Amino acid sequence: MISSGLQVIYNTDEVSFIQNLVFCVERAYRVPDFGVWERGSKYNNGSPELHSSSVGLAKAALEAINGFNLFGKQGCSWSVIFVDFDAHNRNRQTLCSLLPRESRSHNTDAALLPCLSYPAFALDDEVLFSQTLDKIIRKLKGKYGFKRFLRDGYRTALEDKTRRYYKPAEIKLFDGIECEFPLFFIFMIIDGVFRGNPAQVKEYQDLLDPLLQHTCEGCPVVPKYYYVPADFVELEKKNPGSQKRFPSNSGCDGKFFLWGQAVYIIAKLLADKLISPKDIDPIGRYVAPEDQRNVSMRFSNQGPLENDLVVHVALIAESQRLQVFLNTYGIQTQTPQQVEPIQIWAQKELVKAYFHLGVNDKLGLSGRPDRPIGCLGTSKIYRILGKTVVCYSIIFDLSDFYMSQDVMMLIDDIKNALQFIKQYWKMHGRPLFVVLIREDNIRGSRFNPILDMLAAFRKGIVGGVKVHVDRVQTLISGAVVEQLDFLRITETEEAPVFKRLEELDLPKHSKVKRQSSTPNASELEQQPDVNINDWKSKSTYEILQKFNDCNCLASQALLSSILLKREGPNFITKDGTVAEHIERIYRRAGSKKLWSVVRFAASLLGKLVDSLAPSITNVLVQGKQVTLGAFGQEEEVISNPLSPGVIKKIIYEKCHLQDEREAVVQQELVIHIGWIISNSPELFSGMLKIRIGWIIHAMKYELKIRAGDMPAKDLYQMSPSEVKQLLLDILQPQQQGRGWLNRRQIDGSLNRAPAGFYDRVWQILERTPNGLIVAGKFLPQQPTLSDMTMYEMNFSLLVEDMLQNIDQPEYRQIIVELLMVISVILERNPELEFQDKVDLDKVVQEAFHDFQKDHGLPKGSEKQDDMTAFYNTHPTGKKGTCSYLSKAVITLLLEGEMKPSNDDPCTIS
């Protein structure tokens, strides 16, 4: 409206209010809501969900309002709205990961039409748009309009209008009789006009015209919906599409469905060429594919502007001494003083500047929340209070968590950040990535890897990303500049103080202290020379004596843990408190690369890694669940984003039981998985639940496989970068040369399922009236089939819940294979269905008994511990596991625990 010339916003209070609304909308990607239809999940039981349509509309709104002046063309700099580039990008990623679904319970929804087409045009991926639109048309299109979603009871004859929520399984009543809305035919007409598709326009005009009602004056009226009357419901269910539907009384009582009527008038004007698409899209949301490269936006809603992006890189040395030292190796850098008057800030200083955005004491608005700026936001130039500022990414911040002590992790983080920028940078202008080199980075064995990375920068390609290294002053001309004009300081106000990166004041020609190379510590150094059980019963005095006498850091950490649990962290010794002792052990062990000791001490201190909550959110928005907890112990399922404090409580409650080090290793894995799933989501295909404890079990098992007959390497003694590489290794498809026991162990630990697995379980459940049971977990046929549909995410998660109690990964994979076998047998024998409850454990046992007979194994060894040979057998072939499982399933059927269906082809009369 403002773009078209109307004045809507009149004062700065209203500007502040809109800016604070933007802060809320930025979080749409992680906030479940009740959706466009205000019903939440499809079951209408009061539970919210993350909806694609909500996230898409939020993304489009952020794109439209970023850099927009609310006072119009006559506005000043302080009426401009700012959007966090990284928050916008997270909404983009979330939308693309959710589509073509609408939500966990909605396989598709007509609400996606106004989101992906007019007016929002929220999607920049043409292939995903076509895939989503095709699904909407296939699933929801009818003769009278589009259904809102499948099993939608709104305004049907069977809906009880006196109740706000539905009862369990009630939505099954509405299957096939959902109301159809002509409104969505109108949206398809408008979409056809925008995309220059006259055939689509004519198709939906022809469908719409017979549906329009008319007033006494002959004016066309769009009915809100068409419904199946109560008398025709049964006939319609038996033969879908056979019964005539009747329009709602829109217009008959003088009340109109205004949304439909307004959109109809717009569509009519467009189709008759009385207005053009630009007239109803003043902010240019729609851009034709052939024009996308010519469009200049603060950030585009369209595809990548550069297919082969080059990231500009500035190398900054912490001191002149370090600069001179690096120069001897041919690495050209600048110091903070040499880039002046440009200032270099940490991202947290930029966050501090943004605190002033949207502050309004009169309205009680506190401004931008304390949220970190991501690596897209730190790749811009900022003008703040007359200063020109460049920022370095959060990965260069000094951290208290031990992962920062592994220089290989820093190098990996830099490569990941560059790949992320290349993939998601959508702005005109080059990203400027500041690499901060600290003196600590080149100490000891850290130097060679850092030198190799810096050499790669000089060659112009790092981790597959093209880079161009130059002076900051030179790179600024091609960068994106953000004017932070909201920082207006009057004469009476005190200017905020920002801390820039200061150059270390060291003698220029003094020698850089490069300590002797510190190799990874041997296993012996990481092992304590005391037995914890021997010392638990000893007095505090004896423990302190031993602590002072021994030099082994592992032993000191173990003794400190006894004191911590017995006396508490504030217990005072002659050298300080227990907590201070453990902190010293933590630091010393880190410098010596005693990773097992470091992790043990970090866990005792309750350390929490930065960015833990965002990493979990990265996994959740990909449509996955996360579970925290040790393997074989109780796990906590996380389905919605949580605060760092809540996550810390879960980790230290669930992961501390068997081995203290597990609590911090799980944090490491969450950070790694958050990065990997953002950059390579295909590695997690077939995995709906990311069970961190089970993944650690898979990694330990992988180490055993690699060791062969030798003792396996201890996961906890590996450096964080080695742990990450091991994680990447097990996420890759399993090697063909491995035994089937090993492959089942790894795939079972990852909870990986084959393509189409959950759909096949649905088909089994349709033919199993009394349900399925495995490991004591029961999956009933009803109300499951009545509440859900085959392709919805919630059913897949329900199947995962059924498999949750299985405590052996290889046995889980056998159960998955069994379900696939049952599905194939039932698919090829449509006349059969199970009569009794199907106990999957019993079927596996029967298959194993036959396997034992054929292989001459002793009878009575039915324990799962003795099934190793069975687990190590190839699935297919004459003597494969699937042949034994198939035989057990068929035997179950032939024993009479099933009944033929009514349309049995074998029946003669």
PDB file of C-alpha atoms in Angstrom, residues 848-849 851-861 866-867 869-870:
ATOM      1  CA  PHE A 848      15.907 -67.869  13.376  1.00  0.00           C
ATOM      2  CA  HIS A 849      14.845 -71.411  14.418  1.00  0.00           C
ATOM      3  CA  PHE A 851      18.104 -70.807  10.212  1.00  0.00           C
ATOM      4  CA  GLN A 852      19.525 -72.830  13.125  1.00  0.00           C
ATOM      5  CA  LYS A 853      18.144 -76.104  11.688  1.00  0.00           C
ATOM      6  CA  ASP A 854      19.660 -75.448   8.284  1.00  0.00           C
ATOM      7  CA  HIS A 855      23.033 -74.507   9.745  1.00  0.00           C
ATOM      8  CA  GLY A 856      23.173 -77.254  12.374  1.00  0.00           C
ATOM      9  CA  LEU A 857      23.321 -74.821  15.293  1.00  0.00           C
ATOM     10  CA  PRO A 858      22.521 -76.294  18.732  1.00  0.00           C
ATOM     11  CA  LYS A 859      18.902 -76.114  19.787  1.00  0.00           C
ATOM     12  CA  GLY A 860      17.883 -73.930  22.666  1.00  0.00           C
ATOM     13  CA  SER A 861      20.238 -71.088  21.754  1.00  0.00           C
ATOM     14  CA  ASP A 866      23.490 -66.077  19.704  1.00  0.00           C
ATOM     15  CA  MET A 867      22.016 -64.614  16.513  1.00  0.00           C
ATOM     16  CA  ALA A 869      25.499 -65.741  12.323  1.00  0.00           C
ATOM     17  CA  PHE A 870      21.933 -64.802  11.344  1.00  0.00           C
TER      18      PHE A 870
END
